[in-house]
Short mmCIF file of C-alpha atoms in Angstrom, two decimals:
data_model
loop_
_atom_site.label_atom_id
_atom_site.label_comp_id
_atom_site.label_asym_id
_atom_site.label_seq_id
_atom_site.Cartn_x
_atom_site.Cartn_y
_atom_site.Cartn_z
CA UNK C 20 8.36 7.17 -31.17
CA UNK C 21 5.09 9.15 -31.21
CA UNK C 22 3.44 10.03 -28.15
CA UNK C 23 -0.33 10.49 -27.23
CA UNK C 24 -0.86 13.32 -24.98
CA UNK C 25 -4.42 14.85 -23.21
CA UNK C 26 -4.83 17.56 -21.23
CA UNK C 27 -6.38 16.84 -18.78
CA UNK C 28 -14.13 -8.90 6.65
CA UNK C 29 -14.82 -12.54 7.02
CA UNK C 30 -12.19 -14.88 5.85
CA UNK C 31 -13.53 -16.52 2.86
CA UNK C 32 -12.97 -19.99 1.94
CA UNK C 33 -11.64 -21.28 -1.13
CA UNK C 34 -15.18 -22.36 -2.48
CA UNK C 35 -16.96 -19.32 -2.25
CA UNK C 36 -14.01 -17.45 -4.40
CA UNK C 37 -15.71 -19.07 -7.41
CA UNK C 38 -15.37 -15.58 -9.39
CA UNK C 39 -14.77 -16.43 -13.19
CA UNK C 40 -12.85 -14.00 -15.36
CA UNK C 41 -15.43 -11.40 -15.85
CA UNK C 42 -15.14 -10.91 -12.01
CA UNK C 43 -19.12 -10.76 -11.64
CA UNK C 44 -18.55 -13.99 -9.06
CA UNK C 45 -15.90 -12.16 -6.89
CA UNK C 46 -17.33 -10.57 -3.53
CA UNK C 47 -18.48 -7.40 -2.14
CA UNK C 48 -15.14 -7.86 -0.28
CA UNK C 49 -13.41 -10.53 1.88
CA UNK C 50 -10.02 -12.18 2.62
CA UNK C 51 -7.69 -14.28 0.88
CA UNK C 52 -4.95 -16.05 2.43
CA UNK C 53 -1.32 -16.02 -0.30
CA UNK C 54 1.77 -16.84 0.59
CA UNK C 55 1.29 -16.10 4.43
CA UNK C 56 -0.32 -12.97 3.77
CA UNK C 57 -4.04 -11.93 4.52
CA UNK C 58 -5.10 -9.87 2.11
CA UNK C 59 -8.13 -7.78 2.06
CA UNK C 60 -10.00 -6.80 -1.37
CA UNK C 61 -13.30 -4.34 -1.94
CA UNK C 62 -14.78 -5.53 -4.91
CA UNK C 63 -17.95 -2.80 -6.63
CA UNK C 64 -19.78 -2.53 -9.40
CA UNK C 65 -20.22 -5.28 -12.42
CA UNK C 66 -18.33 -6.26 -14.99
CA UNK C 67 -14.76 -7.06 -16.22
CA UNK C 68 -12.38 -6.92 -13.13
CA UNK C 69 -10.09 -4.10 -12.82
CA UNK C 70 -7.64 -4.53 -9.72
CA UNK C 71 -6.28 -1.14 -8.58
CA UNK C 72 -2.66 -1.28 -6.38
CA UNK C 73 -2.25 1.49 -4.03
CA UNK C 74 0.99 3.02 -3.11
CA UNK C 75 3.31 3.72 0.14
CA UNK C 76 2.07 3.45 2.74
CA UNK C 77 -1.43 3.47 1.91
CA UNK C 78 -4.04 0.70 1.38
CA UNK C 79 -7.00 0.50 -1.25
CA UNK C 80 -9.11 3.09 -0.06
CA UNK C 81 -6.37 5.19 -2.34
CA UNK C 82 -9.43 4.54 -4.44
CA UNK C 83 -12.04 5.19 -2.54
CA UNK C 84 -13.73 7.75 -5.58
CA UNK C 85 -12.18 5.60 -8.45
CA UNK C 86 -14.75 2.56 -7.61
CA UNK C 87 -17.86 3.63 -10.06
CA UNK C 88 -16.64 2.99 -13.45
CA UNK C 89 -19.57 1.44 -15.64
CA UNK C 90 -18.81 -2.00 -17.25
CA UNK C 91 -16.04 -2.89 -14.80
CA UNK C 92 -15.94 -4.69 -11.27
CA UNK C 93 -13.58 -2.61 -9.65
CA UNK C 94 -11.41 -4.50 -7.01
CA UNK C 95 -9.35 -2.65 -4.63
CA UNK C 96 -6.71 -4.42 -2.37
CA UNK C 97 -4.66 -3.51 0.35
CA UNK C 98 -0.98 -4.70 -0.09
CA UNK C 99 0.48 -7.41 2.81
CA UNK C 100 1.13 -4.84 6.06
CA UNK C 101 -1.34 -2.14 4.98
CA UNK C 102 -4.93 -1.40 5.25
CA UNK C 103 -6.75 -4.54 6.77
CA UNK C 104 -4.13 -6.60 5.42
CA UNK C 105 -1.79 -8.58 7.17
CA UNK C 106 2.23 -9.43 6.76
CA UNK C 107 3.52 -12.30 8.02
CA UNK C 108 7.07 -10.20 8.83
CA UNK C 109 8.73 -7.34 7.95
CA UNK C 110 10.58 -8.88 4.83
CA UNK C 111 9.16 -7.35 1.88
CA UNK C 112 10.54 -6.78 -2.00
CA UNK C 113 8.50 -5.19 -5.20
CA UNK C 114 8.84 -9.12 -6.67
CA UNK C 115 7.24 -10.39 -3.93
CA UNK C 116 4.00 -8.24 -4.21
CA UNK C 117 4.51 -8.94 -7.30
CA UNK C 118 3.57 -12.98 -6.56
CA UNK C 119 1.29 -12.58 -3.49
CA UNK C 120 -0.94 -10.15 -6.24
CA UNK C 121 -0.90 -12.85 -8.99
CA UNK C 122 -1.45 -14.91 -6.36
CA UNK C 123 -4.41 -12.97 -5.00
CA UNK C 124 -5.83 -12.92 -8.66
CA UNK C 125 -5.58 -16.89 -8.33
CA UNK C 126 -7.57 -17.18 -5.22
CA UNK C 127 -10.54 -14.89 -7.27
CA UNK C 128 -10.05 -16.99 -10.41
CA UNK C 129 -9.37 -13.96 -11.98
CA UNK C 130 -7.37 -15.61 -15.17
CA UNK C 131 -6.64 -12.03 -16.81
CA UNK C 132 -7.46 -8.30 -15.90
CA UNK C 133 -6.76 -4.72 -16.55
CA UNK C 134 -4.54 -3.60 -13.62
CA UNK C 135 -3.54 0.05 -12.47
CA UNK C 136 -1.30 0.52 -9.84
CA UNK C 137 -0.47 4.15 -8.50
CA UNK C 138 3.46 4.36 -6.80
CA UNK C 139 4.54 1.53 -5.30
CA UNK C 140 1.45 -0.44 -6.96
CA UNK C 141 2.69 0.91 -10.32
CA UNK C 142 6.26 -0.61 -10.02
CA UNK C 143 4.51 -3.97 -8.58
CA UNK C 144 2.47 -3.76 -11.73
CA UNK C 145 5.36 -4.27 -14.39
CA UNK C 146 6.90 -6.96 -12.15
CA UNK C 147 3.50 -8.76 -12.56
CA UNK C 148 3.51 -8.35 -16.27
CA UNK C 149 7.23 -9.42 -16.15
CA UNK C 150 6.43 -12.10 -14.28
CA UNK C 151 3.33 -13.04 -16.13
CA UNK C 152 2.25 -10.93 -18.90
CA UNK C 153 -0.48 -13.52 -19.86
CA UNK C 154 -2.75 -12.52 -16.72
CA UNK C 155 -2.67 -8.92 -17.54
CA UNK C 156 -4.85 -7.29 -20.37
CA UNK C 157 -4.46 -3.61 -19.98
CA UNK C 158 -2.11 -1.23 -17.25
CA UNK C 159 -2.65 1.94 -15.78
CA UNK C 160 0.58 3.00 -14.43
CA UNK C 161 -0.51 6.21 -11.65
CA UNK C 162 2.39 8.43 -10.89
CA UNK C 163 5.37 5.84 -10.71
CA UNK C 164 8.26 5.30 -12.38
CA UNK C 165 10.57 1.98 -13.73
CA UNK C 166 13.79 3.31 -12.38
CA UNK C 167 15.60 1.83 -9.52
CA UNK C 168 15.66 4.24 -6.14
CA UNK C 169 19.06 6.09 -6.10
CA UNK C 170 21.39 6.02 -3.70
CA UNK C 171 19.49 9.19 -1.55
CA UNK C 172 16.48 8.09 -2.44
CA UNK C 173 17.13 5.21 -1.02
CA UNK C 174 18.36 6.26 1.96
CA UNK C 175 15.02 8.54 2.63
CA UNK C 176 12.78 5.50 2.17
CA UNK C 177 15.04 3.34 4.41
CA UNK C 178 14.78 6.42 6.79
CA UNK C 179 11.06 6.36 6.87
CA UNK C 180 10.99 3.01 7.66
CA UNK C 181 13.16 3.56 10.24
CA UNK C 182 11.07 6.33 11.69
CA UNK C 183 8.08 4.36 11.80
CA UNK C 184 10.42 1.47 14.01
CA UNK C 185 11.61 4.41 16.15
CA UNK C 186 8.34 6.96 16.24
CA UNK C 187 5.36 4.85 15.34
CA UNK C 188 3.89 4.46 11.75
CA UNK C 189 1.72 7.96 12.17
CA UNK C 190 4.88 9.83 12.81
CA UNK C 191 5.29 9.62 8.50
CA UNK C 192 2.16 11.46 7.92
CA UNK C 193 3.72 15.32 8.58
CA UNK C 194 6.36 14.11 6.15
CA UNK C 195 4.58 12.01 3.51
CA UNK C 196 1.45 14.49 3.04
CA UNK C 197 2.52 17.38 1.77
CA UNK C 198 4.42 15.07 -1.44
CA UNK C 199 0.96 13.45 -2.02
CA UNK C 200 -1.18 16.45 -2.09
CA UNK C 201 -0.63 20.08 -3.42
CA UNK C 202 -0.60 22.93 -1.01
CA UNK C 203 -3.65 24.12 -2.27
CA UNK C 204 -5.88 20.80 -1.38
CA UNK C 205 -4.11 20.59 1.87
CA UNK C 206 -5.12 24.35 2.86
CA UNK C 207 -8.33 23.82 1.63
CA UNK C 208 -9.27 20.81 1.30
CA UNK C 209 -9.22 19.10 5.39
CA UNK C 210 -11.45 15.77 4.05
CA UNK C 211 -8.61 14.90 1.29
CA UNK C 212 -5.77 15.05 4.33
CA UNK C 213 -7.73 13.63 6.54
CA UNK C 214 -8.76 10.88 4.16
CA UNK C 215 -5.19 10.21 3.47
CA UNK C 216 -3.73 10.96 7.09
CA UNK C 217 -5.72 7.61 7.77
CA UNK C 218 -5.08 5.43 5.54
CA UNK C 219 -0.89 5.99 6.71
CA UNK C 220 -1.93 5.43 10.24
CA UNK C 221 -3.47 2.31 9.96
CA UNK C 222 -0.33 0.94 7.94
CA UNK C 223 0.99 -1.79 10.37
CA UNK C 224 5.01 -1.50 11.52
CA UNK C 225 5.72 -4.63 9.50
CA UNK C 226 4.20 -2.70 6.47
CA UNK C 227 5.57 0.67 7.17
CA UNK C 228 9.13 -1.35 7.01
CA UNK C 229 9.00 -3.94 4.80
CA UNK C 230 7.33 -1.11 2.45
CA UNK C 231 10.06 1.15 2.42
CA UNK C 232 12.90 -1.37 2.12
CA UNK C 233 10.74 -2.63 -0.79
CA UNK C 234 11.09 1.16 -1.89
CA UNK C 235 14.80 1.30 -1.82
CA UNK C 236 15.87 -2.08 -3.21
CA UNK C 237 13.54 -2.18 -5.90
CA UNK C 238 14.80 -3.35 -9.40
CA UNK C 239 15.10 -1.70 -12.66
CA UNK C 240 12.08 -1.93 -14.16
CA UNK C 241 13.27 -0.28 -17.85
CA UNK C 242 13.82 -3.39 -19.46
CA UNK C 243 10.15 -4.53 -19.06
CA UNK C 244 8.94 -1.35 -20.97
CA UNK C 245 9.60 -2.29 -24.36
CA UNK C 246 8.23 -6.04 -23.97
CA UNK C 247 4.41 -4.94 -22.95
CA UNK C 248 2.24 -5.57 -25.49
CA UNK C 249 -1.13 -4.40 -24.12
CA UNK C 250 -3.07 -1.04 -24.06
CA UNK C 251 -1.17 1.37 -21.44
CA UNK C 252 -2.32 4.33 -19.97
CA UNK C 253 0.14 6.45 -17.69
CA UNK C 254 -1.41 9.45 -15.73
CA UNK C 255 0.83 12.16 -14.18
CA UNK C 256 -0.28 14.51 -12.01
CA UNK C 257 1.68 17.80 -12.99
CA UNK C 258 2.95 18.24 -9.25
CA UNK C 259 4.27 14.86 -8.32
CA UNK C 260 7.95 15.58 -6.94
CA UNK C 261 7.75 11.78 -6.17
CA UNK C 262 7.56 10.73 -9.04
CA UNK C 263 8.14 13.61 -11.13
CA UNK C 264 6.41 13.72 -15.11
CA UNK C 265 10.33 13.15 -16.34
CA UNK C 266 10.56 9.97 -15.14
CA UNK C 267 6.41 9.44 -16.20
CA UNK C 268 7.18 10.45 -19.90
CA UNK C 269 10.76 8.37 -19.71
CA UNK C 270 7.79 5.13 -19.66
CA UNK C 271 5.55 6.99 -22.38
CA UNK C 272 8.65 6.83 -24.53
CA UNK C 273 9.68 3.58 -24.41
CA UNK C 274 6.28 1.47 -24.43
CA UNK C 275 5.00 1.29 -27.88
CA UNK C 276 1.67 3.07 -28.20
CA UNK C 277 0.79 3.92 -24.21
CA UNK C 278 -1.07 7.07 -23.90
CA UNK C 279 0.19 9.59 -21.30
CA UNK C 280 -2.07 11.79 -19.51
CA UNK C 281 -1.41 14.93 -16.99
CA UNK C 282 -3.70 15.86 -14.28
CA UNK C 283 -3.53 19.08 -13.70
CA UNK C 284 -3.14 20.68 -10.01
CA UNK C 285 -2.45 17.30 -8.45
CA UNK C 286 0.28 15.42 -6.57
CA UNK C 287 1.73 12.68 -5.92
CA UNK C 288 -1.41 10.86 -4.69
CA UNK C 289 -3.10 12.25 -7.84
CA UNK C 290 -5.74 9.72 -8.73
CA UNK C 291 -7.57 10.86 -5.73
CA UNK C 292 -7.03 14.39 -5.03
CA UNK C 293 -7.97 14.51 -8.37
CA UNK C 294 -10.44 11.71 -8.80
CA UNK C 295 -12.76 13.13 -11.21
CA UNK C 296 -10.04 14.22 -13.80
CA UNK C 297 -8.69 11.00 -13.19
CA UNK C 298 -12.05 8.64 -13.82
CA UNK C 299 -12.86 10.43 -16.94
CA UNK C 300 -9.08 9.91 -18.42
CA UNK C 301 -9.59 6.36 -17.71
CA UNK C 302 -13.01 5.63 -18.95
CA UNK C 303 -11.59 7.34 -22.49
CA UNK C 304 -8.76 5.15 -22.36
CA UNK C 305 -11.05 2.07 -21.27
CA UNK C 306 -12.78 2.32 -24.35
CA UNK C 307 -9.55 1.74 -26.67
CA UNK C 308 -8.94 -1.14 -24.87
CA UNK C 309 -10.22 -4.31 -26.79
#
């Protein structure tokens, strides 16, 4: 199969979430109660909706530089448990964000969007397309893979979660930072780990948890790769020993025509240590997409 490489907070109620496809009626921001979750969305710009899905254990200020892309309303959302958004428990499974997101896209009358999802987001992403393929209309898939966790790597997510029971949710950040950013942005750039040293500390407990059980007992996503049908774009950045560009180019392989681009000098968290790389590979992609 060819491959295409570059270099490279009120609560709102249900009447005022009148926003129609194009997402120009969906809020600045706001809640949105699914499935006993709050969930918090930042919604900029104008245009067709594109919903961005942060990773572990993160929230949607991931995308805090990925927000100004012209011709799109860019809608970032913080996963039940993380950000300013709220889980009802500590039970949590990659189908089940799954739901409460296609659920969220309900609440916005959202009927159909282009979706990226970096990590955790990403595998969340093909269980919404498996689960509904209709509602989405283009992926970005952001350092992730569609294998299952192994059997260590499923013990080290169960570990982290827990940590956070045992230590508190900041105790992750010494361990999680230095796989989401290269040693060079940590030594030099203190804003990025900052930034990013944040957003894991205000993960709740029942995030940090149900999170990284989610992590471990996630299912095999493979089988969903040959059935999308819509314009993919999967960006890599060359350091991610998450989610390393193996696994990355494993996806490029086996959906038909996605385009697969490396970000160069970036980690795991890629899409924002690099952020301007990352903006201009998808506004080239976003113009493919009709």
């Amino acid at each position: 199969m060819k491959r295409t490489f570059f270099p490279l907070t009120a609560l709102l109620c249900a009447s005022a979430l009148a926003g129609g496809a194009d997402g120009q009626s969906v809020p600045d921001q706001g809640t949105v109660t699914v499935g006993g979750a709050t969930v918090f969305y930042k919604a900029t710009g104008s245009g067709e909706p594109l919903l961005f899905i942060h990773g572990y254990p993160l929230s949607g200020e991931l995308f805090k530089n990925n927000r100004t892309l012209p011709g799109y309303r860019v809608i970032t959302v913080d996963l039940p448990g993380f950000g300013k958004s709220r889980a009802p428990g500590r039970e949590a499974s990659i189908e089940n964000y799954a739901t409460t997101m296609l659920g969220f896209m309900d609440a916005l009358k959202i009927d159909r969007a282009i979706v990226g999802g970096m990590s955790m987001g990403g595998m969340t992403l093909l269980q919404m397309y498996k689960q509904a393929p209709q509602r989405i209309r283009g992926m970005i898939l952001i350092d992730t893979t569609a294998d299952p966790a192994g059997i260590a790597e499923a013990a080290s997510w169960r570990g982290n979660g827990q940590q956070a029971q045992e230590k508190g949710v900041a105790s992750l950040v010494d361990g999680l930072l230095p796989r989401m950013l290269t040693g060079p942005s940590r030594a030099t750039l203190p804003n990025q780990v900052a930034h990013l040293s944040g957003l894991v500390k205000a993960a709740s407990l029942n995030g940090a948890v149900g999170g990284a059980n989610a992590l471990a007992s996630r299912p095999d996503a493979n089988p969903v790769l040959p059935t999308i049908t819509v314009p993919t774009l999967i960006l890599a950045g060359i350091e991610d020993n998450v989610t390393p560009r193996e696994l990355q180019l494993k996806m490029n392989a086996a959906i038909r025509g996605s385009r697969f681009v490396e970000l160069p000098g970036a980690g795991h968290a890629a899409i924002f240590e690099k952020a301007q790389a990352a903006n201009a590979a998808m506004l080239s992609w976003l113009r493919t997409v009709r």
